[in-house]
Short mmCIF file of C-alpha atoms in Angstrom, two decimals:
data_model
loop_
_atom_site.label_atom_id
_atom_site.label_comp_id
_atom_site.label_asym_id
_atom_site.label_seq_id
_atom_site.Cartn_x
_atom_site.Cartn_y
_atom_site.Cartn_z
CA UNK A 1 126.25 125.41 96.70
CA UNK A 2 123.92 127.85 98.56
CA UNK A 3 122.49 128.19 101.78
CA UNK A 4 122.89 125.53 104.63
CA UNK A 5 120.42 123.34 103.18
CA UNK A 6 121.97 121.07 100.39
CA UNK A 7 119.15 119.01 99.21
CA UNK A 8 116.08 119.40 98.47
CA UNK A 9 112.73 117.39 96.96
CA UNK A 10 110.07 119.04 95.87
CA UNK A 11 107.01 117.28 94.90
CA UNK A 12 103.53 118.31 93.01
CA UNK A 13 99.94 118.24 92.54
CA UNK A 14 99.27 115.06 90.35
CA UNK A 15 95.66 113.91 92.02
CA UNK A 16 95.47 110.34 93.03
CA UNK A 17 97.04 108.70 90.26
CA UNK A 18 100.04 111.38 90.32
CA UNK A 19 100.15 109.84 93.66
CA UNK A 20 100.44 106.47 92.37
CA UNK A 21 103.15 107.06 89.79
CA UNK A 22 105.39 108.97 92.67
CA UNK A 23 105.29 106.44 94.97
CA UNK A 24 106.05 103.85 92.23
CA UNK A 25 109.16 106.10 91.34
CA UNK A 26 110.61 106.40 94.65
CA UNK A 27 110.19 102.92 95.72
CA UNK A 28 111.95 102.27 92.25
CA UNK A 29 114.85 104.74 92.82
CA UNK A 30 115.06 102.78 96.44
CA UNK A 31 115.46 99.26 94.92
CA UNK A 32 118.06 100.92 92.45
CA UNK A 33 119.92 102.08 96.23
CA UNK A 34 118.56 105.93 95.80
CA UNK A 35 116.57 106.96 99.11
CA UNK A 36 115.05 110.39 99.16
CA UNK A 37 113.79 109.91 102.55
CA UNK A 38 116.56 112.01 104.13
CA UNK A 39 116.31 115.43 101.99
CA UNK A 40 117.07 118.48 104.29
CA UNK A 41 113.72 120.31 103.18
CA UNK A 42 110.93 118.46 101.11
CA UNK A 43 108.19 120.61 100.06
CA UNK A 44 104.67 118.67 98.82
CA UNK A 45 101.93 120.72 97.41
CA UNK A 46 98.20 118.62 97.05
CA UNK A 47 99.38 114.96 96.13
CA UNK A 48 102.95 115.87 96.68
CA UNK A 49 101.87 116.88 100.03
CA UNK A 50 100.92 113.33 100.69
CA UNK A 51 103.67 111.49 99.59
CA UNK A 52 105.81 114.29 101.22
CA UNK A 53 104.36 113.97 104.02
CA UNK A 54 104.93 110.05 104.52
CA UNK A 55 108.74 110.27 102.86
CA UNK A 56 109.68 113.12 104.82
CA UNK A 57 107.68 110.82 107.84
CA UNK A 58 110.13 108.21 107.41
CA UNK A 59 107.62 105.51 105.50
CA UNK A 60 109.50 103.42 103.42
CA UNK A 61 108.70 103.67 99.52
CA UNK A 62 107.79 99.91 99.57
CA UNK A 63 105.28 100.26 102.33
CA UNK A 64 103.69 103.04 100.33
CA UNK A 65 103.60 101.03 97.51
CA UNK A 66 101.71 98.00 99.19
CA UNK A 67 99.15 100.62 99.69
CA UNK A 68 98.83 101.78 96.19
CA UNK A 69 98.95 98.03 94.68
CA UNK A 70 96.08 96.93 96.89
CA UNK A 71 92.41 97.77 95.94
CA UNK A 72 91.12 100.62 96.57
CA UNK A 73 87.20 101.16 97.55
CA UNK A 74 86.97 105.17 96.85
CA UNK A 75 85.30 106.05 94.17
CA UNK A 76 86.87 108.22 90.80
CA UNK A 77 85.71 111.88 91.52
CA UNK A 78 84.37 113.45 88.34
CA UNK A 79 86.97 115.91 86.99
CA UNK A 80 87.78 117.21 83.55
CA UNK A 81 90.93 118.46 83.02
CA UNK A 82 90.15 120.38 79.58
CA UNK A 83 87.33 121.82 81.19
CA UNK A 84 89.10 123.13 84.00
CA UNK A 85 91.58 124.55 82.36
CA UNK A 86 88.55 126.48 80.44
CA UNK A 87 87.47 127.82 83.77
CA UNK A 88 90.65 129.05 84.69
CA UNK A 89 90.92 130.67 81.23
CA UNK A 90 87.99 132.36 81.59
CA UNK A 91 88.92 133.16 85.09
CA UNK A 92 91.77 134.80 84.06
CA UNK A 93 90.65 137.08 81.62
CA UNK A 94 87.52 138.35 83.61
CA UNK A 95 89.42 138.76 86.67
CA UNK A 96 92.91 140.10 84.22
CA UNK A 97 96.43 139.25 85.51
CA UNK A 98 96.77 139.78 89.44
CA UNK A 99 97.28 136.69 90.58
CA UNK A 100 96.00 137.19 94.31
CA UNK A 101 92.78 138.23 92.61
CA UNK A 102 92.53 135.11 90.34
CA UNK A 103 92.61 133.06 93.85
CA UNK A 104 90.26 134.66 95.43
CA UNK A 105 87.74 134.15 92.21
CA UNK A 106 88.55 130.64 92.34
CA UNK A 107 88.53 130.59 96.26
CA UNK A 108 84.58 131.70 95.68
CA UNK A 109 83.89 128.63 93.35
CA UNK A 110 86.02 125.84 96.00
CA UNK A 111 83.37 127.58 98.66
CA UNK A 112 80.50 125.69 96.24
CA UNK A 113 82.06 122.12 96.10
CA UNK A 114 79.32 120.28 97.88
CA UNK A 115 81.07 116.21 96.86
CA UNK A 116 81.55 115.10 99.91
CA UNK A 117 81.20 116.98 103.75
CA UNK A 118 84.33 118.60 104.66
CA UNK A 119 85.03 116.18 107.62
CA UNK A 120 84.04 113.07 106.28
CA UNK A 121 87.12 114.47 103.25
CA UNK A 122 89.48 115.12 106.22
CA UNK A 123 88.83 111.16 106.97
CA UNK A 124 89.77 109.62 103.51
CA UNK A 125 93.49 111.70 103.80
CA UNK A 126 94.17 110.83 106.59
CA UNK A 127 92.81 106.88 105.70
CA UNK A 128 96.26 107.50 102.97
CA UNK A 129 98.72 108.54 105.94
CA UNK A 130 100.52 106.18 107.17
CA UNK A 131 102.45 108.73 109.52
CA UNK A 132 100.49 111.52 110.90
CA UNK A 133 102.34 113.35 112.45
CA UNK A 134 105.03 116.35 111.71
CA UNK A 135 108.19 114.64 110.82
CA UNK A 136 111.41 116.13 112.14
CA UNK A 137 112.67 116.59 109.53
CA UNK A 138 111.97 120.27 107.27
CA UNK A 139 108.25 119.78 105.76
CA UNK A 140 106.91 122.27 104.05
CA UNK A 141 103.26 122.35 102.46
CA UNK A 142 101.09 124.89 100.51
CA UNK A 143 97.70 125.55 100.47
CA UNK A 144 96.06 128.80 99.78
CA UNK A 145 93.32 130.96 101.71
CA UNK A 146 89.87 130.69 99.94
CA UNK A 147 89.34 134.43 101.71
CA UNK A 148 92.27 136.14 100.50
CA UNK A 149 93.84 135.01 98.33
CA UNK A 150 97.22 134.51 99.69
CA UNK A 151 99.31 131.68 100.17
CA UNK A 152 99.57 129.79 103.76
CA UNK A 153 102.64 127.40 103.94
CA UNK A 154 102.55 124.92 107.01
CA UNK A 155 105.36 123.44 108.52
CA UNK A 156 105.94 121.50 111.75
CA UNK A 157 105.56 125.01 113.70
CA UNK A 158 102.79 126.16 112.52
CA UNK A 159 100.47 124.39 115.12
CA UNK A 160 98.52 122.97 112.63
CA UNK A 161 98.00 118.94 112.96
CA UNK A 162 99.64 117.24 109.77
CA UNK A 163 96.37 115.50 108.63
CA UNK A 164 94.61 118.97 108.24
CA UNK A 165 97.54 120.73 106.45
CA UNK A 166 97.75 118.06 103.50
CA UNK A 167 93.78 117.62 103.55
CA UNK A 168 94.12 122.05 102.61
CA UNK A 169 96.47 121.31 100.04
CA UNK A 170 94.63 118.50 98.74
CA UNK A 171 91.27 120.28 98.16
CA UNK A 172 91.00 120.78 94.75
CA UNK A 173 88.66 123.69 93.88
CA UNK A 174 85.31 122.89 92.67
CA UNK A 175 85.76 119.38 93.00
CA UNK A 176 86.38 118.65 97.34
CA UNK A 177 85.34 121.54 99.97
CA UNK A 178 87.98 123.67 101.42
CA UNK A 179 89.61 122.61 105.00
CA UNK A 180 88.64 124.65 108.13
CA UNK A 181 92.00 125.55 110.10
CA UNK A 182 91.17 128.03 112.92
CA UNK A 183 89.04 130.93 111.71
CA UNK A 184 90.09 130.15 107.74
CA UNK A 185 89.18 128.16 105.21
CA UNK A 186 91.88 126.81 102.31
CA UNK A 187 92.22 125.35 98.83
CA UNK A 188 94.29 123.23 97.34
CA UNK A 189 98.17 124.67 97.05
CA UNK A 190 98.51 124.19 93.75
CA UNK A 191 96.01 127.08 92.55
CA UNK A 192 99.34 129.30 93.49
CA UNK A 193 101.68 127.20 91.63
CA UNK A 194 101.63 122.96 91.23
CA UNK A 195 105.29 122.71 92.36
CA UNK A 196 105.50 125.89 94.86
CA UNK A 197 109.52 125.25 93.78
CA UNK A 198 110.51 128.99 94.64
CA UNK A 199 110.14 127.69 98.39
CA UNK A 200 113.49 125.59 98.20
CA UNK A 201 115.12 128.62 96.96
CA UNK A 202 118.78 128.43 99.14
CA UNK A 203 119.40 125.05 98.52
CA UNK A 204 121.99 124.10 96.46
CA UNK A 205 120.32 120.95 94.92
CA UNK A 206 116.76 121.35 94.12
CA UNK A 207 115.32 117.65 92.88
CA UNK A 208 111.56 118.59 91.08
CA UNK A 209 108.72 115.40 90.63
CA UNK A 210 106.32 116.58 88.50
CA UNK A 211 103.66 113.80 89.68
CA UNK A 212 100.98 114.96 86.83
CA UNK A 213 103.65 115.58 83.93
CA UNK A 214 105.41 118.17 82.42
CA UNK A 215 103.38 120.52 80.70
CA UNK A 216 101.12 120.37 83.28
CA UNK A 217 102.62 123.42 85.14
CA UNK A 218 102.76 126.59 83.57
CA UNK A 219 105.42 128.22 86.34
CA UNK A 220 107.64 125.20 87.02
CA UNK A 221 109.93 126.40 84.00
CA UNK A 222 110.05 129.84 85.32
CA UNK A 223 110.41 128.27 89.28
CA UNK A 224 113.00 126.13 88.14
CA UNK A 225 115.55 128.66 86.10
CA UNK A 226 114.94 131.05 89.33
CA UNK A 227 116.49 128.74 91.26
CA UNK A 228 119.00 128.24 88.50
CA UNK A 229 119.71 131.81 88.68
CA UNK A 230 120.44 131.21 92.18
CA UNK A 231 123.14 129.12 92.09
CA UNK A 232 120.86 125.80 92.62
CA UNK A 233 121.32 122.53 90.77
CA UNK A 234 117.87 121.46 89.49
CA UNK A 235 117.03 118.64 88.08
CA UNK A 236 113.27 118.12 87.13
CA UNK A 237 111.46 114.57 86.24
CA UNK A 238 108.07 113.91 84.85
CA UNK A 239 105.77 110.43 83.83
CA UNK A 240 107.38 109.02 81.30
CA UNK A 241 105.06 108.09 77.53
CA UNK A 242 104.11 105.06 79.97
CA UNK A 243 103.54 106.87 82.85
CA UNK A 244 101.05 109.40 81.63
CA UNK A 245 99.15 106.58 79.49
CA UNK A 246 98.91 104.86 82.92
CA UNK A 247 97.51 108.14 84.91
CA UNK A 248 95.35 108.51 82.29
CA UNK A 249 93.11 111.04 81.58
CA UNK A 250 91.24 111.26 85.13
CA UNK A 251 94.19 111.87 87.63
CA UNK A 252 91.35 111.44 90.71
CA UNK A 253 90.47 107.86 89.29
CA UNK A 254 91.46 105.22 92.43
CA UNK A 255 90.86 102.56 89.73
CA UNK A 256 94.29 103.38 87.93
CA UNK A 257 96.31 103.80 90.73
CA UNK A 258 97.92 100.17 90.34
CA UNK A 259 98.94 100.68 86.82
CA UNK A 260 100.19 103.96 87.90
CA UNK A 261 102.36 102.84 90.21
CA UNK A 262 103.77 100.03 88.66
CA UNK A 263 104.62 102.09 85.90
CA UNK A 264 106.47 104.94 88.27
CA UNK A 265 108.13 101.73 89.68
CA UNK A 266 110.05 101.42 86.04
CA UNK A 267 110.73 104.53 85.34
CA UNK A 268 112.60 105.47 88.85
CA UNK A 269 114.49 101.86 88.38
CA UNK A 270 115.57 103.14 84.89
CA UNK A 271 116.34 106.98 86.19
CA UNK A 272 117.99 105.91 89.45
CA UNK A 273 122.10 106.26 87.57
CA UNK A 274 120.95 109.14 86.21
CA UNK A 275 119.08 110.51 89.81
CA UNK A 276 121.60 109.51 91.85
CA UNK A 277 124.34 111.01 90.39
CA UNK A 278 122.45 114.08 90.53
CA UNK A 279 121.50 114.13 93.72
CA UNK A 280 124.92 112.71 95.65
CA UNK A 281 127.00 115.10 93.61
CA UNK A 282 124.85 117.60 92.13
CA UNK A 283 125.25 116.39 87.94
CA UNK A 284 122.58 117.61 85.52
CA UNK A 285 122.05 115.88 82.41
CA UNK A 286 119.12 116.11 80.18
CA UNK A 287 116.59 118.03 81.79
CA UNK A 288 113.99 117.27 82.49
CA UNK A 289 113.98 113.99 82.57
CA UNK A 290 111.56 111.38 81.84
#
């Protein structure tokens, strides 16, 4: 094992259904006797950021899924996942392959988002947190400058209070404003990467929920042998065929967030042998898993 730091749980963008179906999956891997409440460094990027936040909080996986079975009153933001991923295409080859410059071309657009007024956006996360404040535990979570580019990871000493740090990483480009933090403004963390995995590098057991699925991430194969190379045992899990039909298409659609989470609730009862033998003594099987 490596570094001082034995476990880790890294969690990723998934939008409010993603959400959902990691919630559902915890609370099902802590009814199977598998709580991942006490990891020495959890790292949460946009959604993961949220549940992150509350797991890492000390918020038990059932209370968290009380709030995702009852009904919800936002609305389903408009977002097309195809389409997106057009943008970013096109992104990409106008702006060509440095990666700070892609941000800051997609920083420009997240500066247009006009949905809702940043504050009242700021409200509705912090209406999802049950704990607000920095747990003591390690917390780390990503968002990324709309200015420069660059990354900004916040943790408990960054000064920065724990509602405005997930609302940053929750701001999906194009589709909520960025989040003032002192004189910057920031976008959603997963426009660097949707796991930000490379941050639990010196761990020597690196658990990976990929809350919107698999193929979703084009760097959390790459962030995942890295850590591999390392000496880390990784272990990465994804929605299920069930799962993903339950997310469905629109992962910011409060109306499937139920469904979602009952769904996650399966899966982690029918992962938690495989999970916790992975995480109490570091055994890989098939990975990932689903």
């Amino acid at each position: 094992m490596t570094g001082t730091m034995q476990q880790a749980l890294v969690l990723s963008g998934g939008g409010v259904t993603g959400i959902a179906w990691g919630v559902g999956l915890l609370a099902g891997l802590a009814r199977a006797g598998l709580d991942l409440g006490h990891a020495d460094l959890t790292v949460g990027t946009s959604a993961g950021s949220v549940v992150g936040s509350q797991i890492a909080g000390g918020v038990s996986p059932e209370t968290l899924l009380a709030a995702q079975l009852a009904p919800s009153q936002e609305r389903a933001a408009s977002f097309d996942p195809a389409e997106m991923a057009r943008m970013f295409q096109s992104l990409v080859q106008e702006v060509g392959p440095d990666p700070r410059a892609l941000r800051r071309r997609i920083g420009a657009l997240a500066l247009t988002a006009s949905a809702v007024p940043e504050r009242e956006r700021v409200d509705i996360i912090a209406s999802r947190l049950v704990n607000r404040t920095w747990p003591e535990a390690r917390l780390l979570i990503v968002a990324v400058d709309v200015d420069s580019g660059e990354e900004r990871v916040f943790d408990r000493a960054s000064g920065v209070p724990l509602v405005e740090a997930v609302a940053a990483s929750c701001a999906v480009p194009g589709v909520w404003p960025p989040v003032t933090i002192g004189e910057h403004r920031y976008m959603d963390g997963g426009v660097r990467s949707t796991t930000n995995a490379d941050l639990a590098a010196g761990c020597g057991r690196v658990l990976i929920l990929s809350l919107m699925g698999l193929n979703a991430s084009p760097t959390l194969g790459h962030e995942a042998e890295a850590l591999r190379q390392a000496g880390a045992a990784v272990q990465v899990v994804g929605p299920d065929d069930a799962s993903l039909e339950a997310i469905g298409p629109n992962v910011l659609d409060p109306a499937r967030r139920a469904v979602a989470a009952r769904a996650g609730l399966a899966q982690g009862e029918r992962l938690a042998p495989a999970l916790r033998a992975f995480w109490e003594a570091g055994e890989v099987g098939e990975t990932p898993l689903r």
